[in-house]
XYZ file of C-alpha atoms in Angstrom:
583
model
C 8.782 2.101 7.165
C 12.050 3.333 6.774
C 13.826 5.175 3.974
C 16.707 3.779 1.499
C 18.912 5.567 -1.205
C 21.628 3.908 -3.053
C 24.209 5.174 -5.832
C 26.097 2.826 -7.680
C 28.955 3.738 -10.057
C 28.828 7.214 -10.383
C 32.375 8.721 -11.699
C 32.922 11.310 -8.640
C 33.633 9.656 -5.079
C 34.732 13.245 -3.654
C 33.768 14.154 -0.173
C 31.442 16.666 -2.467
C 29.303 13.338 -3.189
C 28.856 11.756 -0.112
C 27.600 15.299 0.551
C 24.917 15.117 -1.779
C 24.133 11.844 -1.099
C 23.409 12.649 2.810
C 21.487 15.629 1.637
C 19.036 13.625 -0.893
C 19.074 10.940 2.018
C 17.536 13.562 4.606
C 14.973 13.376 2.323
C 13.656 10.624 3.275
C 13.973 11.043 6.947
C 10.274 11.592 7.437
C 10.236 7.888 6.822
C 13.137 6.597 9.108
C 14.128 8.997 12.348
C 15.286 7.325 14.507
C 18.504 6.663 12.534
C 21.135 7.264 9.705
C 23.323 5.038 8.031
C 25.565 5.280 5.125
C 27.905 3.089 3.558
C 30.956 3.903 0.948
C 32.652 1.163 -1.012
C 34.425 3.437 -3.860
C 32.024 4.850 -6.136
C 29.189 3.304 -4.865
C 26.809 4.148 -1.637
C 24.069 2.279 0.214
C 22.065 4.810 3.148
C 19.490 4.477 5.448
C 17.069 6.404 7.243
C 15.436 3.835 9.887
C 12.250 3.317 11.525
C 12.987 0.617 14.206
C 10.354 -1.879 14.431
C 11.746 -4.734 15.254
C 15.428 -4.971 17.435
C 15.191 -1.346 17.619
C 18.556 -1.598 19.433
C 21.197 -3.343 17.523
C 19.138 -3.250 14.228
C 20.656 -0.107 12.551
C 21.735 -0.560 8.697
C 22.982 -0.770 6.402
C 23.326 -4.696 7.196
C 26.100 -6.591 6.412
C 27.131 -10.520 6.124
C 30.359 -12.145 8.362
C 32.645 -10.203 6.552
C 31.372 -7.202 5.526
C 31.448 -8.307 2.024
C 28.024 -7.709 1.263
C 25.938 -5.059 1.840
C 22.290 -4.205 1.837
C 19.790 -1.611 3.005
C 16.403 -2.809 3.307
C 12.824 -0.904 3.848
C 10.302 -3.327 4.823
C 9.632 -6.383 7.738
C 10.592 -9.717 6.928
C 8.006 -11.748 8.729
C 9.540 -15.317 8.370
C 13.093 -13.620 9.191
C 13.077 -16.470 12.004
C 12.301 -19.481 10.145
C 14.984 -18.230 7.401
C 17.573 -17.967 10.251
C 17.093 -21.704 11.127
C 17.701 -22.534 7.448
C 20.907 -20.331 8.010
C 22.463 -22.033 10.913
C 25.921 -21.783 9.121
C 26.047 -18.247 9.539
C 26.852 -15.694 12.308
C 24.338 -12.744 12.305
C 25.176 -9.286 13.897
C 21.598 -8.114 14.910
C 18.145 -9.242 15.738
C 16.673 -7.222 13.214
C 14.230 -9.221 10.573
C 16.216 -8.041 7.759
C 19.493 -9.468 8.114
C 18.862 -12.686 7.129
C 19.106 -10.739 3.299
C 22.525 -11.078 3.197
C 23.046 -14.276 4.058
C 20.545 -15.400 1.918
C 22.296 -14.143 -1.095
C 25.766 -15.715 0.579
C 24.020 -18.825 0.709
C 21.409 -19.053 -2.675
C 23.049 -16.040 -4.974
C 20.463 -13.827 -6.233
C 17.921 -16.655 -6.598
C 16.572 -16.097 -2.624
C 13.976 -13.363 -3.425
C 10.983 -15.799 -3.164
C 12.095 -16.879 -0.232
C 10.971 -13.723 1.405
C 7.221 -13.794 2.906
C 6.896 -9.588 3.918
C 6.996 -6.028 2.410
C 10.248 -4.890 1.247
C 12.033 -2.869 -0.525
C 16.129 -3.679 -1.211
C 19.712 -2.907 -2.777
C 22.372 -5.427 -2.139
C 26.302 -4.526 -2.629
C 28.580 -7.529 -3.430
C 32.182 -5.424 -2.778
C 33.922 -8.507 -3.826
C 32.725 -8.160 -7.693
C 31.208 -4.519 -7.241
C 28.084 -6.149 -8.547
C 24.415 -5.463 -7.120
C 20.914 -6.519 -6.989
C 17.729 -4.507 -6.040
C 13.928 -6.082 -5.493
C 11.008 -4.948 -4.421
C 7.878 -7.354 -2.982
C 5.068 -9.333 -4.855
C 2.593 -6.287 -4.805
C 4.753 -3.414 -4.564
C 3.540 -2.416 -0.601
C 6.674 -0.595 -0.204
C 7.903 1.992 -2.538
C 10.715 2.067 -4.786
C 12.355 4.056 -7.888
C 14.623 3.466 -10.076
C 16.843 5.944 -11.846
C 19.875 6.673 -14.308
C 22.637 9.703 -14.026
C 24.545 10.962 -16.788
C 27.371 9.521 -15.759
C 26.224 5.717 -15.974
C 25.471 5.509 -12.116
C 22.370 3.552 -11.212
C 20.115 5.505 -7.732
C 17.021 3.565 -6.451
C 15.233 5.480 -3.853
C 11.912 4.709 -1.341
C 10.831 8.379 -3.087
C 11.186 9.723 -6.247
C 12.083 12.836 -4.446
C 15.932 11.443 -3.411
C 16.538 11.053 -6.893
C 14.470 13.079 -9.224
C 16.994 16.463 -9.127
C 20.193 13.900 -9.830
C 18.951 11.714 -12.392
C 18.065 11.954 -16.199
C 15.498 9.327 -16.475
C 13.726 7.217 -13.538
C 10.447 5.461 -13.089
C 8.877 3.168 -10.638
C 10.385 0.346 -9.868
C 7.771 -2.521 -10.180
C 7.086 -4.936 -7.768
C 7.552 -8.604 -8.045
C 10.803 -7.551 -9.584
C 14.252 -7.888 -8.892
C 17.453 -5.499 -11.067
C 20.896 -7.133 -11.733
C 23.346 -4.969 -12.856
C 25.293 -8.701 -13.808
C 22.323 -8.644 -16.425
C 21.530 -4.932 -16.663
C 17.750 -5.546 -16.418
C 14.633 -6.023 -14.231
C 13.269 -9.325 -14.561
C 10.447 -11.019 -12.765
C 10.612 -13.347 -9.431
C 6.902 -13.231 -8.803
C 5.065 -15.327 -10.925
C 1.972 -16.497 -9.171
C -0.651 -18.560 -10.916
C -3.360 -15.738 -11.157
C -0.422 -13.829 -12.759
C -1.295 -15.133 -16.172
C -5.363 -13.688 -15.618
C -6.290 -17.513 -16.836
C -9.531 -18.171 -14.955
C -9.832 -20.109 -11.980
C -11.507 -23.028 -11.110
C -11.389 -24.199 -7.778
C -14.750 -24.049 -5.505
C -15.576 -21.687 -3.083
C -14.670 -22.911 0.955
C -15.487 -20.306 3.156
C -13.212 -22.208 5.662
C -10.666 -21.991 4.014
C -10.703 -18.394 2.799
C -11.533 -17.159 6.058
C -8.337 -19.651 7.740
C -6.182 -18.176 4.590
C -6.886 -14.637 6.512
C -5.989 -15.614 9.847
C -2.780 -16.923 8.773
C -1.576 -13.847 7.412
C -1.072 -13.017 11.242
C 0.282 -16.168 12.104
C 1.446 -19.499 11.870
C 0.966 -22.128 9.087
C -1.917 -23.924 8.492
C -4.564 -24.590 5.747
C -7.988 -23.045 5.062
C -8.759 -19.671 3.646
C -9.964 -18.681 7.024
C -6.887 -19.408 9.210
C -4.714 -17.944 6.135
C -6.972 -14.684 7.299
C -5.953 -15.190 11.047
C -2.263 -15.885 10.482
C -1.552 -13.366 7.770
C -2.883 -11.024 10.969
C -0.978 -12.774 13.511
C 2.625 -12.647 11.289
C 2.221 -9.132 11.239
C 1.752 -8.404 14.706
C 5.732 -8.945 14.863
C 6.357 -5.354 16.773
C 8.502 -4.249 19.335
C 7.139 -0.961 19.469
C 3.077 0.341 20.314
C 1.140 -0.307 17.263
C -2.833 -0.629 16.729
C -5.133 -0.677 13.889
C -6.631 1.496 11.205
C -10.390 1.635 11.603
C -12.762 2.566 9.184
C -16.185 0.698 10.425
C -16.102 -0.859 6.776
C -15.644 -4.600 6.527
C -12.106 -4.458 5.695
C -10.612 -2.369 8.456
C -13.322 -4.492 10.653
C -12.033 -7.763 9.863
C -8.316 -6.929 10.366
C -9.054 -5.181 14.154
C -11.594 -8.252 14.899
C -9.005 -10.540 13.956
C -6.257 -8.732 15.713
C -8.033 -8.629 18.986
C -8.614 -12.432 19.016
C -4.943 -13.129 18.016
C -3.282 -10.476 20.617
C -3.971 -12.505 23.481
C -1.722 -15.570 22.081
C 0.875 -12.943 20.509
C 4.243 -12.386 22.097
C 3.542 -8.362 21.795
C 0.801 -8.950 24.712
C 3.580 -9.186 27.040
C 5.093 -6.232 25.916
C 2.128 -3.907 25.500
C -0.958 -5.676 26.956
C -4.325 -6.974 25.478
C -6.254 -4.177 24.918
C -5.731 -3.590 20.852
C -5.767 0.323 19.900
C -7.796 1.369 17.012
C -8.179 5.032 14.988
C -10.216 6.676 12.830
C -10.962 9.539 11.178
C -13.539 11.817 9.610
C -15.401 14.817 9.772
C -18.088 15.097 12.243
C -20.719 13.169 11.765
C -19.217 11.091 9.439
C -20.609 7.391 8.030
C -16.968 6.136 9.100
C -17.046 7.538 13.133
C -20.533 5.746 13.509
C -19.689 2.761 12.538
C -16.038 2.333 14.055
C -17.265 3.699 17.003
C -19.661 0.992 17.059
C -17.427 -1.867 15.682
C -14.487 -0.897 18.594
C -17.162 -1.388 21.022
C -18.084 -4.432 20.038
C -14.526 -6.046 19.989
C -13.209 -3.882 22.888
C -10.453 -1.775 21.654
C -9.380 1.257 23.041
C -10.759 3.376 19.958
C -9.148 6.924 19.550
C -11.729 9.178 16.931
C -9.926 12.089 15.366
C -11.913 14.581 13.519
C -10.540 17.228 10.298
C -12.822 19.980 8.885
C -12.590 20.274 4.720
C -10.155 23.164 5.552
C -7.853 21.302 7.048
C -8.027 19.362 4.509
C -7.459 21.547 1.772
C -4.595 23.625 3.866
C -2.671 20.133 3.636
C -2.893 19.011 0.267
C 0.442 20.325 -1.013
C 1.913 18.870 1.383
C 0.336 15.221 1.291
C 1.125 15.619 -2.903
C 4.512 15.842 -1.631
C 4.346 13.194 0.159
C 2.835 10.780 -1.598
C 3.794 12.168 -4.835
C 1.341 11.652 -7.287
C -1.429 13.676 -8.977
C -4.080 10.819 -9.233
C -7.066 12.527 -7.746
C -8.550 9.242 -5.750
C -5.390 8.729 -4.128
C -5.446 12.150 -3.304
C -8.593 12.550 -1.882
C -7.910 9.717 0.512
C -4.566 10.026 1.473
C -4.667 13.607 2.929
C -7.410 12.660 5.704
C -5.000 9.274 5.974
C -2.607 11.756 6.369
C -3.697 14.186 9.229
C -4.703 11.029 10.875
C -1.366 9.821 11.086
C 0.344 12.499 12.531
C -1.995 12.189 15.348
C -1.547 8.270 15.460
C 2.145 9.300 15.776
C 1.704 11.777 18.397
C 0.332 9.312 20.816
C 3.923 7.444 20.529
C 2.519 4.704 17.910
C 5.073 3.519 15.541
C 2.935 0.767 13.670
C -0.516 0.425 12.162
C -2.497 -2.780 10.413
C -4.745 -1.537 7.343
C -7.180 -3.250 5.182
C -5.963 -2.071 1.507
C -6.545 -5.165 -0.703
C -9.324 -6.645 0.018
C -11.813 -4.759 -2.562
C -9.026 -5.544 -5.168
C -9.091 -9.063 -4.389
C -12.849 -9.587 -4.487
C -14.571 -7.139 -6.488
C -15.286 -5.332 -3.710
C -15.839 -1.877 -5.522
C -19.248 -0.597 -6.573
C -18.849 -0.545 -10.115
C -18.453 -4.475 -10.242
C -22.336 -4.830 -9.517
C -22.389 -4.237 -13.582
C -19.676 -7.087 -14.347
C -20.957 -8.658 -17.491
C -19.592 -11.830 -16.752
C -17.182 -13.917 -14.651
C -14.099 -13.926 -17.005
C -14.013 -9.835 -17.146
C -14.987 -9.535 -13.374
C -11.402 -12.159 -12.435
C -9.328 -10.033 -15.302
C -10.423 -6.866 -13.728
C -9.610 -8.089 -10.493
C -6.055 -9.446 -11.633
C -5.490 -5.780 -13.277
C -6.294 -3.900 -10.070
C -4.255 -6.021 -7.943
C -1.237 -5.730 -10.715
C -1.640 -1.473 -9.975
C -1.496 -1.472 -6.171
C 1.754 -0.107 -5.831
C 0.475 2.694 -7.788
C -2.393 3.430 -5.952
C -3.692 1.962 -2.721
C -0.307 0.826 -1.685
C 1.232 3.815 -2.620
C -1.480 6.298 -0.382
C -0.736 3.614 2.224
C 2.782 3.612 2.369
C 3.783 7.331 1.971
C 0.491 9.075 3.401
C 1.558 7.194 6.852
C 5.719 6.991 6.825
C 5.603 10.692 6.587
C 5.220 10.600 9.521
C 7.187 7.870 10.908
C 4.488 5.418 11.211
C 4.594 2.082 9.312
C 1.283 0.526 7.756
C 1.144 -3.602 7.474
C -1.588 -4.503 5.000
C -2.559 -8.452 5.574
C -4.621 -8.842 2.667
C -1.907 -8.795 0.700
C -0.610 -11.754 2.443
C 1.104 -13.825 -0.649
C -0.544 -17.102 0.696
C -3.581 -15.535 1.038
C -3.643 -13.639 -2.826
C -2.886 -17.289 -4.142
C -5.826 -19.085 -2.060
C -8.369 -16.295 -3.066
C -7.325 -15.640 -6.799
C -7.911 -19.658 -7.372
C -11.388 -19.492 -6.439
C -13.825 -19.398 -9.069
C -14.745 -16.025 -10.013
C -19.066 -17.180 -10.115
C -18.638 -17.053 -6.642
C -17.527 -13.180 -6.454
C -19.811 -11.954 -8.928
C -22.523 -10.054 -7.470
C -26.009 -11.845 -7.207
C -28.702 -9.581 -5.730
C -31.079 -12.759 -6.894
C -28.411 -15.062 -4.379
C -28.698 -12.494 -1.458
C -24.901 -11.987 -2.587
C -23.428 -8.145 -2.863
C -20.012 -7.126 -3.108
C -17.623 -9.376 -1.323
C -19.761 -11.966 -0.346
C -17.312 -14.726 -0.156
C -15.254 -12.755 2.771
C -18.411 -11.652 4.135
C -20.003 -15.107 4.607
C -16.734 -16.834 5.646
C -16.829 -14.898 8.723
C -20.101 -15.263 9.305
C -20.431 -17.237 12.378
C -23.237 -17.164 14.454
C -21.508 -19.116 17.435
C -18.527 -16.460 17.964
C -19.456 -13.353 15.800
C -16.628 -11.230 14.531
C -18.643 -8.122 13.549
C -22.054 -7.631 14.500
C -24.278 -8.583 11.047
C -24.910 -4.839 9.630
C -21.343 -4.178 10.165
C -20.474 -7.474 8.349
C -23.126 -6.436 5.638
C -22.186 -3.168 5.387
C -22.172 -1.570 1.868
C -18.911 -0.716 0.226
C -17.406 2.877 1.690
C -14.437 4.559 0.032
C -12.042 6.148 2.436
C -12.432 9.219 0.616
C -16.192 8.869 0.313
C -16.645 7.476 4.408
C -14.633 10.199 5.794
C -17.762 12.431 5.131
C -19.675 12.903 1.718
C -18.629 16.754 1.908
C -14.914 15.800 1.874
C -15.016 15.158 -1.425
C -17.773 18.246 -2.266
C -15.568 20.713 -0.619
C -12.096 19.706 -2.565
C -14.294 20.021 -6.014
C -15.737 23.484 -4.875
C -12.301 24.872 -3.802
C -10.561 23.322 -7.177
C -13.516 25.096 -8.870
C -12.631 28.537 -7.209
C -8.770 27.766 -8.028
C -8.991 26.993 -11.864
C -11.038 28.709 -14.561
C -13.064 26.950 -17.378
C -10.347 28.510 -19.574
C -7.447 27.038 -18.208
C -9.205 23.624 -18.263
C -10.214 24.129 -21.777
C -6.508 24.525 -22.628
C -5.221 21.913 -20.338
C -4.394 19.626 -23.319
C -2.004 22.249 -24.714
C -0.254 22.513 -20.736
C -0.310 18.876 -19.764
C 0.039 16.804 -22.760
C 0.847 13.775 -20.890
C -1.744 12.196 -19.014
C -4.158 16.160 -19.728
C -6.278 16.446 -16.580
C -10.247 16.421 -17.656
C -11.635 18.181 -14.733
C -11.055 21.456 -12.736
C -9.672 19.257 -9.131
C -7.453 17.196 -11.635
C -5.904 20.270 -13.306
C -5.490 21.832 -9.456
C -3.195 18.703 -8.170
C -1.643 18.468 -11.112
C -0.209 22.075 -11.301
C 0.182 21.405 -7.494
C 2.666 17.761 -7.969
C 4.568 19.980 -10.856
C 5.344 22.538 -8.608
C 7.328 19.253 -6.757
C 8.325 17.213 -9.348
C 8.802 19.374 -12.611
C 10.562 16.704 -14.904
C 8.816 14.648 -17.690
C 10.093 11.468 -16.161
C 8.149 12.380 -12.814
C 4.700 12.786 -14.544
C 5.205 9.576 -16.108
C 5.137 7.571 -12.804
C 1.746 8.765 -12.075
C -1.166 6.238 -13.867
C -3.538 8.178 -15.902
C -7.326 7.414 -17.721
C -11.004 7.520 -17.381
C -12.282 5.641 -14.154
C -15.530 5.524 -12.306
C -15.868 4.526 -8.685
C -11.611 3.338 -8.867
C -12.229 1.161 -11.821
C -9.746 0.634 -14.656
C -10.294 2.359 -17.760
C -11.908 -0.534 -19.429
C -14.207 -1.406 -16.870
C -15.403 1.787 -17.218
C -17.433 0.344 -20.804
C -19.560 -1.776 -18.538
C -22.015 0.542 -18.007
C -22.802 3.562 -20.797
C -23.720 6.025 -18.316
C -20.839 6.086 -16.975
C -18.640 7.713 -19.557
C -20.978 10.926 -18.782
C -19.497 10.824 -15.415
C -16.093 9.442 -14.909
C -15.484 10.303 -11.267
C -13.423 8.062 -8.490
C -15.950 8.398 -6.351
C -17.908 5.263 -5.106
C -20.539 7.624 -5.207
C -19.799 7.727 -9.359
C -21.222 4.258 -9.365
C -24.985 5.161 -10.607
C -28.094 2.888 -9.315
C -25.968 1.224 -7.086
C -24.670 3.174 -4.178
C -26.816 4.229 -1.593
C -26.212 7.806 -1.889
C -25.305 8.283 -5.681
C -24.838 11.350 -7.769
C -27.938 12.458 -9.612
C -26.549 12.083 -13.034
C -28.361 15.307 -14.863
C -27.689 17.219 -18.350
C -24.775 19.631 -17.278
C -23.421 17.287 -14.868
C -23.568 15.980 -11.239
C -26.080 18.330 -9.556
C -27.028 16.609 -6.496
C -27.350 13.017 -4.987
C -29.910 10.522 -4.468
C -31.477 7.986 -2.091
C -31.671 4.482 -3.655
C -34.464 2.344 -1.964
């Protein structure tokens, strides 16, 4: 990941300015250092702060077309940068980096390119000829952006709110599937996918094809939800630096390192850094997580590298991952900081890029609290509504909880292909059917179940739904409520409503981040960004009226979901007192 901060139109163009502007850029530097860039063109200023990926010799930005008419600089990989180019035969380009082929898109198609794109990205585009510009951010929102307003009628977008939020009156977050024109003055939509509209699907379920649709988010075109699985892998193995694999021992993380070790051997990386695959993990000793990556690494053959935290650790970082990741929302917290501690040691060991399963669960239903779907039509709209708030959650721990350290996270079940194959199934076939033999995510599970060439071995393929936060260790989670209890008294949580009007925290680890992010990020517009409501086991607030019970305990925790995890909390008068076994 890299870092990006643009200015457009502000009055003063004073050496002052491009001051400030390389001061809020160093900012972001956490996210891109391996190189600056900065661009002036009058009043208005595109910078950079790169993470080289790909071409990490000629590929500094900002980018530029023939000319140096246009300008643009770009966080994000551009995975079909090469089959773009070949459409672009007309023009000369500078670099080999992925991104380049922006500018000449928008020489060639105006601002009507943006779906060409198949990656993550994040943009601003200077036309100098017209002093007009465009920024857009991808389908799902993988990599960040913000958009804000100055007094003085300039327009800043930023990979963090915290480039911007000191200079600007108003900003929010910039949502994805979006592009800005300031010809138009407004964000419109370039996204619009069929399962956009939440109408219910109808097409059968082919585990073929879903599990083709998977491959192919590593790869090369073909059909089938299966190869869509392999290739949206494959695509993303586009590297020229070490990279490896996020490993949780959960299906998700499973499915992306067992797919990435059968496509590394055909990948042109191999030549570069061999065919062993690296994976990670993290957790506290002992953990649910350690077991089973430990076991799922040996049964692929990565090189697996375990890293362990204690809850002190933990807690000792957590105003510095809210910085980071800047937010208050206490799942994402509770995830990103062991995400967090694992990726400066990921970094340490000279790795610059990562694969990661976030999607997967939004996708399918794969959270606990879907067991109590009442029916098909909610189960697809819920889906549609979680995928919709990536960018503010999942995406968002992802992104920032990794580039502060310098290491970028590729996420290929958010493959655009892929989304569009899976959301057209028919939602009967995600619903969960203990009477079927089906539990959560038994579409993926069963398309890559394949007795002839396993993936996973079957327990690991079976394996019951693990939050991050929750598979790290159980007492992750215990110990950040106990120390939140020590931090905040019942009397400052009984007048949090009065403190934090806006989105009032409801429990004494809420009310701790929360005074923790506004320590950061003090302005109203800052608060706003961060998604607020009741939720149990990361549902959506109205998901949360499946089930009665759980409006007596609206925690994030998988652990929240009641009767249906295998090591609940024991819902008693008072509270959550303890947890039990479910047979």
């Amino acid at each position: 990941m890299c870092g990006i901060l643009a200015v457009l139109g502000c009055i003063d163009n004073s050496q002052a300015k491009r001051s400030r502007i390389i001061e809020l850029s160093r900012r972001l530097r956490h996210r891109g250092p391996d190189w600056s860039g900065l661009h002036c063109h009058q009043n208005c200023y595109l910078s950079h702060q790169r993470l080289a990926i790909v071409d990490p010799t000629s590929g500094d930005q900002p980018l530029y077309n023939e000319d140096k008419t246009v300008v643009v600089t770009v966080n994000g990989e551009i995975y079909n940068h090469k089959q773009l180019r070949e459409k672009l035969n007309s023009h000369q380009f500078r670099t080999g980096s992925d991104c380049e082929v922006i500018a000449h898109l928008y020489e060639e198609y105006g601002e009507d390119f943006v779906d060409m794109l198949d990656g993550m990205f994040s943009f601003v585009l200077l036309d100098t000829r017209d002093k007009s510009f465009i920024a857009a951010r991808d389908a799902i929102g993988i990599t960040p952006l913000y958009i804000g307003w100055g007094l003085d009628g300039s327009v800043w977008f930023a990979s963090e709110m915290k480039a911007l939020s000191d200079d600007c009156e108003q900003f929010m977050s910039f949502l994805p599937g979006h592009i800005y024109s300031s010809k138009q003055g407004a964000l419109r939509r370039w996204y619009n996918p069929p399962w956009y509209s939440e109408k219910i699907p109808s097409t059968p379920y082919d585990p073929k094809v879903l599990r083709e649709a998977f491959e192919k988010a590593f790869s090369k075109p073909s059909t089938g939800i299966l190869v869509l699985i392999l290739l949206a892998v494959f695509k993303r193995l586009m590297t020229d630096v070490p990279f490896g694999v996020l490993l949780s021992g959960g299906l998700d993380s499973s499915l992306v390192a067992a797919v990435a070790a059968r496509q590394l051997a055909n990948s042109e990386v191999a030549c570069q850094w061999g065919l062993q695959l690296h994976t990670f993990c993290i957790g506290l000793k002992g953990s649910p997580d350690l077991k089973a990556a430990k076991e799922v690494a040996d049964y692929i053959g990565t090189r697996h590298h375990e890293f362990h935290f204690t809850v002190q650790e933990g807690i000792d970082a957590l105003e510095e991952v809210i910085y980071h990741i800047e937010t208050y929302d206490v799942t994402t917290i509770r995830a990103s900081t062991p995400m967090f501690l694992m990726s400066r040691k990921i970094k340490s060991l000279g790795v610059k890029m990562v694969l990661s399963g976030e999607g997967s669960d939004e996708i399918f239903g794969g959270y606990l609290y879907f067991h109590k779907a009442p029916n098909k039509e909610e189960f697809h709209e819920e889906t549609c509504q979680k995928i919709k708030a990536l960018h503010l959650y999942d995406c968002l721990r992802a992104n920032k909880s990794t580039s502060a350290w310098g290491l970028e996270a590729r996420v290929p079940f958010l493959d655009k292909e892929f989304i569009n194959i899976a959301m057209s199934i028919d939602p009967e076939w995600k619903m969960i059917r203990p009477d079927l033999g089906r539990i959560e995510k038994w579409i993926l599970r069963n398309a890559f179940d394949d007795d002839k060439k396993p993936y996973l071995p079957k327990h690991i393929l079976y394996r019951q739904k693990e939050q991050f936060s929750d598979g790290v260790g159980y007492s992750w989670i215990d110990g950040l409520k106990d120390h939140a209890n020590k931090q905040v008294t019942d009397a400052m949580l009984i007048n949090a409503n009065f403190i934090y009007p806006e989105n009032t925290p409801t429990t004494k680890e809420g009310y701790y981040y929360r005074t923790i992010f506004e320590k950061f990020f003090p302005k109203n517009a800052a608060r706003s960004t961060v998604p607020g409501g009741p939720s149990v086991a990361c549902s959506t607030a109205k998901a949360v009226e499946w089930d009665a019970a759980w409006s007596e305990n609206p925690d994030p925790s998988g652990r929240a979901a009641l009767g249906v995890h295998a090591s609940a909390y024991e819902a008693q008068k008072g509270g959550i007192a303890g947890k039990i076994a479910i047979a």
